[in-house]
């Protein structure tokens, strides 16, 4: 087959060179794992709205596309977690307003990616979608973050299911504090795990249906 050319779209999940202390970033580790080309369109700090601009640089010879975005959208809305409410139903109602807004923005971004993957130049470019990882926060904060992320990631899973894309659940991939710096940024160790997960999905022969990595494929 022709040489693989994987394109990475999204945020610092992929564009993590600033957090590796001079070590290899996700893109370079993925190149080494696959032995093919990798183009980094992802930009540190990007949100869902930025995906459309990133897609303008999609190479004509791309063979696979990986999308990881949404974490910064969630961070922009974290103030709601400290809001004071007297009733649980009111708290959940306010949280659902946030999730509904995120879901609409994420759907726009994902469908722009899907449209690009189905453009005549590509035919049917395989796409994999990543969830938002949990980071490495103090225990009490981590518990609240994890609860909120279940709602954000639920939207991502549903969106990926709607378009038939496989999913990398980064909460299960970057699952140790040693995978992060500054609580939310993947370092060289975390980046190696992310690169390994993307490589495993790219090398899998299961692109015509939705499934979840790491639980969806053999990691051995």
PDB file of C-alpha atoms in Angstrom:
ATOM      1  CA  UNK A   1       0.000   0.000   0.000  1.00  0.00           C
ATOM      2  CA  UNK A   2       1.027   3.634  -0.341  1.00  0.00           C
ATOM      3  CA  UNK A   3       2.857   5.334   2.502  1.00  0.00           C
ATOM      4  CA  UNK A   4       0.598   6.465   5.310  1.00  0.00           C
ATOM      5  CA  UNK A   5       0.175  10.179   5.824  1.00  0.00           C
ATOM      6  CA  UNK A   6      -1.613  10.888   9.111  1.00  0.00           C
ATOM      7  CA  UNK A   7      -2.963  14.379   9.775  1.00  0.00           C
ATOM      8  CA  UNK A   8      -3.451  15.571  13.371  1.00  0.00           C
ATOM      9  CA  UNK A   9      -6.166  18.179  13.943  1.00  0.00           C
ATOM     10  CA  UNK A  10      -7.120  19.809  17.231  1.00  0.00           C
ATOM     11  CA  UNK A  11      -5.286  21.200  20.254  1.00  0.00           C
ATOM     12  CA  UNK A  12      -2.303  20.539  22.559  1.00  0.00           C
ATOM     13  CA  UNK A  13      -3.264  16.891  22.871  1.00  0.00           C
ATOM     14  CA  UNK A  14      -1.328  16.633  19.607  1.00  0.00           C
ATOM     15  CA  UNK A  15       0.576  19.950  19.583  1.00  0.00           C
ATOM     16  CA  UNK A  16       2.477  19.267  22.809  1.00  0.00           C
ATOM     17  CA  UNK A  17       6.047  20.262  21.882  1.00  0.00           C
ATOM     18  CA  UNK A  18       5.971  23.080  24.456  1.00  0.00           C
ATOM     19  CA  UNK A  19       5.450  20.540  27.257  1.00  0.00           C
ATOM     20  CA  UNK A  20       8.029  17.829  26.526  1.00  0.00           C
ATOM     21  CA  UNK A  21      11.098  19.573  27.988  1.00  0.00           C
ATOM     22  CA  UNK A  22      12.905  19.261  24.677  1.00  0.00           C
ATOM     23  CA  UNK A  23      11.840  15.681  24.069  1.00  0.00           C
ATOM     24  CA  UNK A  24       9.845  14.385  21.093  1.00  0.00           C
ATOM     25  CA  UNK A  25       6.271  15.543  20.671  1.00  0.00           C
ATOM     26  CA  UNK A  26       3.266  13.475  19.629  1.00  0.00           C
ATOM     27  CA  UNK A  27       3.780  14.089  15.907  1.00  0.00           C
ATOM     28  CA  UNK A  28       7.430  13.010  15.896  1.00  0.00           C
ATOM     29  CA  UNK A  29       6.702   9.953  18.049  1.00  0.00           C
ATOM     30  CA  UNK A  30       3.879   8.973  15.703  1.00  0.00           C
ATOM     31  CA  UNK A  31       6.195   9.302  12.689  1.00  0.00           C
ATOM     32  CA  UNK A  32       8.644   6.943  14.368  1.00  0.00           C
ATOM     33  CA  UNK A  33       5.921   4.447  15.260  1.00  0.00           C
ATOM     34  CA  UNK A  34       4.341   4.346  11.802  1.00  0.00           C
ATOM     35  CA  UNK A  35       7.334   5.014   9.588  1.00  0.00           C
ATOM     36  CA  UNK A  36       5.205   7.309   7.439  1.00  0.00           C
ATOM     37  CA  UNK A  37       4.360  10.971   7.166  1.00  0.00           C
ATOM     38  CA  UNK A  38       2.584  12.973   9.864  1.00  0.00           C
ATOM     39  CA  UNK A  39       1.287  16.506   9.392  1.00  0.00           C
ATOM     40  CA  UNK A  40       0.509  18.536  12.506  1.00  0.00           C
ATOM     41  CA  UNK A  41      -2.357  20.960  11.917  1.00  0.00           C
ATOM     42  CA  UNK A  42      -3.385  20.964  15.585  1.00  0.00           C
ATOM     43  CA  UNK A  43      -2.529  24.113  17.537  1.00  0.00           C
ATOM     44  CA  UNK A  44      -1.956  24.430  21.270  1.00  0.00           C
ATOM     45  CA  UNK A  45      -4.904  26.301  22.804  1.00  0.00           C
ATOM     46  CA  UNK A  46      -7.325  25.603  19.952  1.00  0.00           C
ATOM     47  CA  UNK A  47     -11.060  25.204  20.537  1.00  0.00           C
ATOM     48  CA  UNK A  48     -13.721  23.582  18.381  1.00  0.00           C
ATOM     49  CA  UNK A  49     -14.216  26.725  16.293  1.00  0.00           C
ATOM     50  CA  UNK A  50     -10.548  26.621  15.238  1.00  0.00           C
ATOM     51  CA  UNK A  51     -10.894  23.258  13.524  1.00  0.00           C
ATOM     52  CA  UNK A  52     -12.407  24.784  10.392  1.00  0.00           C
ATOM     53  CA  UNK A  53      -9.335  26.975   9.922  1.00  0.00           C
ATOM     54  CA  UNK A  54      -6.995  24.043  10.493  1.00  0.00           C
ATOM     55  CA  UNK A  55      -8.754  22.008   7.811  1.00  0.00           C
ATOM     56  CA  UNK A  56      -7.707  24.583   5.220  1.00  0.00           C
ATOM     57  CA  UNK A  57      -4.216  23.070   5.443  1.00  0.00           C
ATOM     58  CA  UNK A  58      -5.309  19.466   4.889  1.00  0.00           C
ATOM     59  CA  UNK A  59      -2.732  17.870   2.534  1.00  0.00           C
ATOM     60  CA  UNK A  60      -3.986  16.330  -0.689  1.00  0.00           C
ATOM     61  CA  UNK A  61      -2.103  13.091  -0.046  1.00  0.00           C
ATOM     62  CA  UNK A  62      -3.490  12.544   3.477  1.00  0.00           C
ATOM     63  CA  UNK A  63      -4.464   8.932   4.205  1.00  0.00           C
ATOM     64  CA  UNK A  64      -5.820   9.211   7.776  1.00  0.00           C
ATOM     65  CA  UNK A  65      -7.077  12.007  10.025  1.00  0.00           C
ATOM     66  CA  UNK A  66      -7.136  12.158  13.828  1.00  0.00           C
ATOM     67  CA  UNK A  67      -9.206  14.763  15.694  1.00  0.00           C
ATOM     68  CA  UNK A  68      -8.684  15.726  19.328  1.00  0.00           C
ATOM     69  CA  UNK A  69     -10.442  18.906  20.412  1.00  0.00           C
ATOM     70  CA  UNK A  70     -12.828  20.051  23.133  1.00  0.00           C
ATOM     71  CA  UNK A  71     -10.631  20.193  26.210  1.00  0.00           C
ATOM     72  CA  UNK A  72     -10.124  23.938  25.951  1.00  0.00           C
ATOM     73  CA  UNK A  73     -13.847  24.441  25.352  1.00  0.00           C
ATOM     74  CA  UNK A  74     -14.453  22.605  28.629  1.00  0.00           C
ATOM     75  CA  UNK A  75     -11.822  24.676  30.448  1.00  0.00           C
ATOM     76  CA  UNK A  76     -13.496  27.889  29.281  1.00  0.00           C
ATOM     77  CA  UNK A  77     -16.651  26.735  31.063  1.00  0.00           C
ATOM     78  CA  UNK A  78     -15.118  25.426  34.285  1.00  0.00           C
ATOM     79  CA  UNK A  79     -16.383  28.384  36.360  1.00  0.00           C
ATOM     80  CA  UNK A  80     -19.791  26.731  36.466  1.00  0.00           C
ATOM     81  CA  UNK A  81     -18.315  23.969  38.632  1.00  0.00           C
ATOM     82  CA  UNK A  82     -17.842  26.479  41.465  1.00  0.00           C
ATOM     83  CA  UNK A  83     -21.207  28.180  41.083  1.00  0.00           C
ATOM     84  CA  UNK A  84     -23.428  28.189  44.162  1.00  0.00           C
ATOM     85  CA  UNK A  85     -26.858  26.594  43.817  1.00  0.00           C
ATOM     86  CA  UNK A  86     -29.342  25.425  46.421  1.00  0.00           C
ATOM     87  CA  UNK A  87     -30.897  22.546  44.527  1.00  0.00           C
ATOM     88  CA  UNK A  88     -29.331  19.701  42.608  1.00  0.00           C
ATOM     89  CA  UNK A  89     -31.866  19.937  39.792  1.00  0.00           C
ATOM     90  CA  UNK A  90     -30.910  23.584  39.227  1.00  0.00           C
ATOM     91  CA  UNK A  91     -27.228  22.659  39.154  1.00  0.00           C
ATOM     92  CA  UNK A  92     -27.851  19.936  36.583  1.00  0.00           C
ATOM     93  CA  UNK A  93     -30.030  22.242  34.513  1.00  0.00           C
ATOM     94  CA  UNK A  94     -27.256  24.864  34.371  1.00  0.00           C
ATOM     95  CA  UNK A  95     -24.703  22.198  33.531  1.00  0.00           C
ATOM     96  CA  UNK A  96     -26.879  20.910  30.703  1.00  0.00           C
ATOM     97  CA  UNK A  97     -27.011  24.411  29.218  1.00  0.00           C
ATOM     98  CA  UNK A  98     -23.214  24.288  29.061  1.00  0.00           C
ATOM     99  CA  UNK A  99     -23.196  20.786  27.575  1.00  0.00           C
ATOM    100  CA  UNK A 100     -25.804  21.709  24.977  1.00  0.00           C
ATOM    101  CA  UNK A 101     -23.675  24.653  23.868  1.00  0.00           C
ATOM    102  CA  UNK A 102     -20.561  22.486  23.711  1.00  0.00           C
ATOM    103  CA  UNK A 103     -22.377  19.746  21.833  1.00  0.00           C
ATOM    104  CA  UNK A 104     -23.555  22.158  19.144  1.00  0.00           C
ATOM    105  CA  UNK A 105     -20.054  23.579  18.707  1.00  0.00           C
ATOM    106  CA  UNK A 106     -18.438  20.133  18.651  1.00  0.00           C
ATOM    107  CA  UNK A 107     -20.952  18.845  16.104  1.00  0.00           C
ATOM    108  CA  UNK A 108     -20.160  21.742  13.776  1.00  0.00           C
ATOM    109  CA  UNK A 109     -16.444  20.995  14.046  1.00  0.00           C
ATOM    110  CA  UNK A 110     -16.817  17.248  13.587  1.00  0.00           C
ATOM    111  CA  UNK A 111     -19.123  17.549  10.598  1.00  0.00           C
ATOM    112  CA  UNK A 112     -16.687  19.983   8.979  1.00  0.00           C
ATOM    113  CA  UNK A 113     -14.022  17.310   9.431  1.00  0.00           C
ATOM    114  CA  UNK A 114     -16.304  14.622   8.004  1.00  0.00           C
ATOM    115  CA  UNK A 115     -17.116  16.810   5.003  1.00  0.00           C
ATOM    116  CA  UNK A 116     -13.390  17.326   4.408  1.00  0.00           C
ATOM    117  CA  UNK A 117     -12.750  13.586   4.686  1.00  0.00           C
ATOM    118  CA  UNK A 118     -15.416  12.932   2.048  1.00  0.00           C
ATOM    119  CA  UNK A 119     -14.261  15.625  -0.362  1.00  0.00           C
ATOM    120  CA  UNK A 120     -13.569  14.359  -3.898  1.00  0.00           C
ATOM    121  CA  UNK A 121      -9.821  14.689  -3.382  1.00  0.00           C
ATOM    122  CA  UNK A 122      -9.926  12.071  -0.612  1.00  0.00           C
ATOM    123  CA  UNK A 123     -12.932   9.891  -1.385  1.00  0.00           C
ATOM    124  CA  UNK A 124     -13.292   8.439   2.090  1.00  0.00           C
ATOM    125  CA  UNK A 125     -10.473   9.534   4.373  1.00  0.00           C
ATOM    126  CA  UNK A 126     -10.471   7.385   7.554  1.00  0.00           C
ATOM    127  CA  UNK A 127     -11.173   9.452  10.687  1.00  0.00           C
ATOM    128  CA  UNK A 128     -10.567   8.720  14.363  1.00  0.00           C
ATOM    129  CA  UNK A 129     -11.943  10.899  17.155  1.00  0.00           C
ATOM    130  CA  UNK A 130     -10.391  11.376  20.609  1.00  0.00           C
ATOM    131  CA  UNK A 131     -12.148  12.088  23.893  1.00  0.00           C
ATOM    132  CA  UNK A 132     -10.932  14.659  26.435  1.00  0.00           C
ATOM    133  CA  UNK A 133      -8.426  13.218  28.925  1.00  0.00           C
ATOM    134  CA  UNK A 134      -8.761  13.727  32.676  1.00  0.00           C
ATOM    135  CA  UNK A 135      -5.488  15.493  33.476  1.00  0.00           C
ATOM    136  CA  UNK A 136      -3.710  15.307  36.817  1.00  0.00           C
ATOM    137  CA  UNK A 137      -5.463  17.472  39.412  1.00  0.00           C
ATOM    138  CA  UNK A 138      -5.496  17.260  43.229  1.00  0.00           C
ATOM    139  CA  UNK A 139      -7.848  14.445  44.332  1.00  0.00           C
ATOM    140  CA  UNK A 140     -10.842  16.573  45.358  1.00  0.00           C
ATOM    141  CA  UNK A 141     -10.636  18.660  42.189  1.00  0.00           C
ATOM    142  CA  UNK A 142     -10.048  15.587  40.037  1.00  0.00           C
ATOM    143  CA  UNK A 143     -13.289  14.023  41.222  1.00  0.00           C
ATOM    144  CA  UNK A 144     -15.296  17.081  40.143  1.00  0.00           C
ATOM    145  CA  UNK A 145     -13.405  17.333  36.832  1.00  0.00           C
ATOM    146  CA  UNK A 146     -14.029  13.656  36.094  1.00  0.00           C
ATOM    147  CA  UNK A 147     -17.764  14.062  36.757  1.00  0.00           C
ATOM    148  CA  UNK A 148     -17.990  17.013  34.364  1.00  0.00           C
ATOM    149  CA  UNK A 149     -15.882  15.286  31.710  1.00  0.00           C
ATOM    150  CA  UNK A 150     -18.294  12.375  31.617  1.00  0.00           C
ATOM    151  CA  UNK A 151     -20.863  14.810  30.280  1.00  0.00           C
ATOM    152  CA  UNK A 152     -18.546  16.479  27.763  1.00  0.00           C
ATOM    153  CA  UNK A 153     -17.182  13.151  26.592  1.00  0.00           C
ATOM    154  CA  UNK A 154     -20.689  11.768  26.330  1.00  0.00           C
ATOM    155  CA  UNK A 155     -21.304  14.385  23.652  1.00  0.00           C
ATOM    156  CA  UNK A 156     -18.096  13.415  21.862  1.00  0.00           C
ATOM    157  CA  UNK A 157     -18.953   9.716  21.940  1.00  0.00           C
ATOM    158  CA  UNK A 158     -22.438  10.389  20.593  1.00  0.00           C
ATOM    159  CA  UNK A 159     -21.110  12.622  17.814  1.00  0.00           C
ATOM    160  CA  UNK A 160     -18.540   9.999  16.810  1.00  0.00           C
ATOM    161  CA  UNK A 161     -21.212   7.304  16.859  1.00  0.00           C
ATOM    162  CA  UNK A 162     -23.415   9.427  14.614  1.00  0.00           C
ATOM    163  CA  UNK A 163     -20.698   9.636  11.941  1.00  0.00           C
ATOM    164  CA  UNK A 164     -19.463   6.059  12.398  1.00  0.00           C
ATOM    165  CA  UNK A 165     -15.952   6.994  13.550  1.00  0.00           C
ATOM    166  CA  UNK A 166     -13.782   4.944  15.926  1.00  0.00           C
ATOM    167  CA  UNK A 167     -12.906   6.645  19.211  1.00  0.00           C
ATOM    168  CA  UNK A 168      -9.721   6.799  21.270  1.00  0.00           C
ATOM    169  CA  UNK A 169     -10.731   7.243  24.909  1.00  0.00           C
ATOM    170  CA  UNK A 170      -7.787   9.315  26.150  1.00  0.00           C
ATOM    171  CA  UNK A 171      -8.975   8.976  29.748  1.00  0.00           C
ATOM    172  CA  UNK A 172      -7.834   5.350  29.538  1.00  0.00           C
ATOM    173  CA  UNK A 173      -4.686   6.124  27.566  1.00  0.00           C
ATOM    174  CA  UNK A 174      -3.227   8.985  29.637  1.00  0.00           C
ATOM    175  CA  UNK A 175      -4.296   7.611  32.994  1.00  0.00           C
ATOM    176  CA  UNK A 176      -1.295   8.426  35.225  1.00  0.00           C
ATOM    177  CA  UNK A 177      -0.191  11.750  36.767  1.00  0.00           C
ATOM    178  CA  UNK A 178       3.221  11.163  35.177  1.00  0.00           C
ATOM    179  CA  UNK A 179       1.600  11.616  31.747  1.00  0.00           C
ATOM    180  CA  UNK A 180       1.052  15.345  32.368  1.00  0.00           C
ATOM    181  CA  UNK A 181       2.661  18.650  33.225  1.00  0.00           C
ATOM    182  CA  UNK A 182       0.751  21.741  34.399  1.00  0.00           C
ATOM    183  CA  UNK A 183      -2.122  19.394  35.274  1.00  0.00           C
ATOM    184  CA  UNK A 184      -3.576  19.282  31.750  1.00  0.00           C
ATOM    185  CA  UNK A 185      -0.749  19.119  29.218  1.00  0.00           C
ATOM    186  CA  UNK A 186       0.642  15.811  27.909  1.00  0.00           C
ATOM    187  CA  UNK A 187       4.407  15.575  28.407  1.00  0.00           C
ATOM    188  CA  UNK A 188       6.768  13.290  26.502  1.00  0.00           C
ATOM    189  CA  UNK A 189       5.487  10.241  28.398  1.00  0.00           C
ATOM    190  CA  UNK A 190       1.834  11.097  27.814  1.00  0.00           C
ATOM    191  CA  UNK A 191       2.613  12.038  24.236  1.00  0.00           C
ATOM    192  CA  UNK A 192       4.148   8.623  23.636  1.00  0.00           C
ATOM    193  CA  UNK A 193       0.930   7.014  24.848  1.00  0.00           C
ATOM    194  CA  UNK A 194      -1.171   9.226  22.599  1.00  0.00           C
ATOM    195  CA  UNK A 195       1.061   8.483  19.610  1.00  0.00           C
ATOM    196  CA  UNK A 196       0.829   4.779  20.388  1.00  0.00           C
ATOM    197  CA  UNK A 197      -2.958   4.931  20.552  1.00  0.00           C
ATOM    198  CA  UNK A 198      -3.243   6.765  17.238  1.00  0.00           C
ATOM    199  CA  UNK A 199      -0.796   4.314  15.639  1.00  0.00           C
ATOM    200  CA  UNK A 200      -2.805   1.338  16.927  1.00  0.00           C
ATOM    201  CA  UNK A 201      -6.007   2.691  15.437  1.00  0.00           C
ATOM    202  CA  UNK A 202      -4.379   3.642  12.126  1.00  0.00           C
ATOM    203  CA  UNK A 203      -2.963   0.137  11.829  1.00  0.00           C
ATOM    204  CA  UNK A 204      -6.277  -1.529  12.727  1.00  0.00           C
ATOM    205  CA  UNK A 205      -8.419  -2.915   9.933  1.00  0.00           C
ATOM    206  CA  UNK A 206     -11.774  -1.781  11.339  1.00  0.00           C
ATOM    207  CA  UNK A 207     -12.604   1.621   9.887  1.00  0.00           C
ATOM    208  CA  UNK A 208     -16.102   0.862   8.663  1.00  0.00           C
ATOM    209  CA  UNK A 209     -17.700   0.839  12.111  1.00  0.00           C
ATOM    210  CA  UNK A 210     -17.591   2.640  15.442  1.00  0.00           C
ATOM    211  CA  UNK A 211     -15.446   1.133  18.181  1.00  0.00           C
ATOM    212  CA  UNK A 212     -13.448   2.342  21.174  1.00  0.00           C
ATOM    213  CA  UNK A 213      -9.724   2.160  21.864  1.00  0.00           C
ATOM    214  CA  UNK A 214      -8.227   0.885  24.132  1.00  0.00           C
ATOM    215  CA  UNK A 215     -11.141  -1.413  24.971  1.00  0.00           C
ATOM    216  CA  UNK A 216     -12.032  -1.989  21.316  1.00  0.00           C
ATOM    217  CA  UNK A 217      -8.771  -3.521  20.035  1.00  0.00           C
ATOM    218  CA  UNK A 218      -6.036  -5.784  21.314  1.00  0.00           C
ATOM    219  CA  UNK A 219      -3.151  -3.700  22.721  1.00  0.00           C
ATOM    220  CA  UNK A 220      -0.599  -6.522  22.725  1.00  0.00           C
TER     221      UNK A 220
END
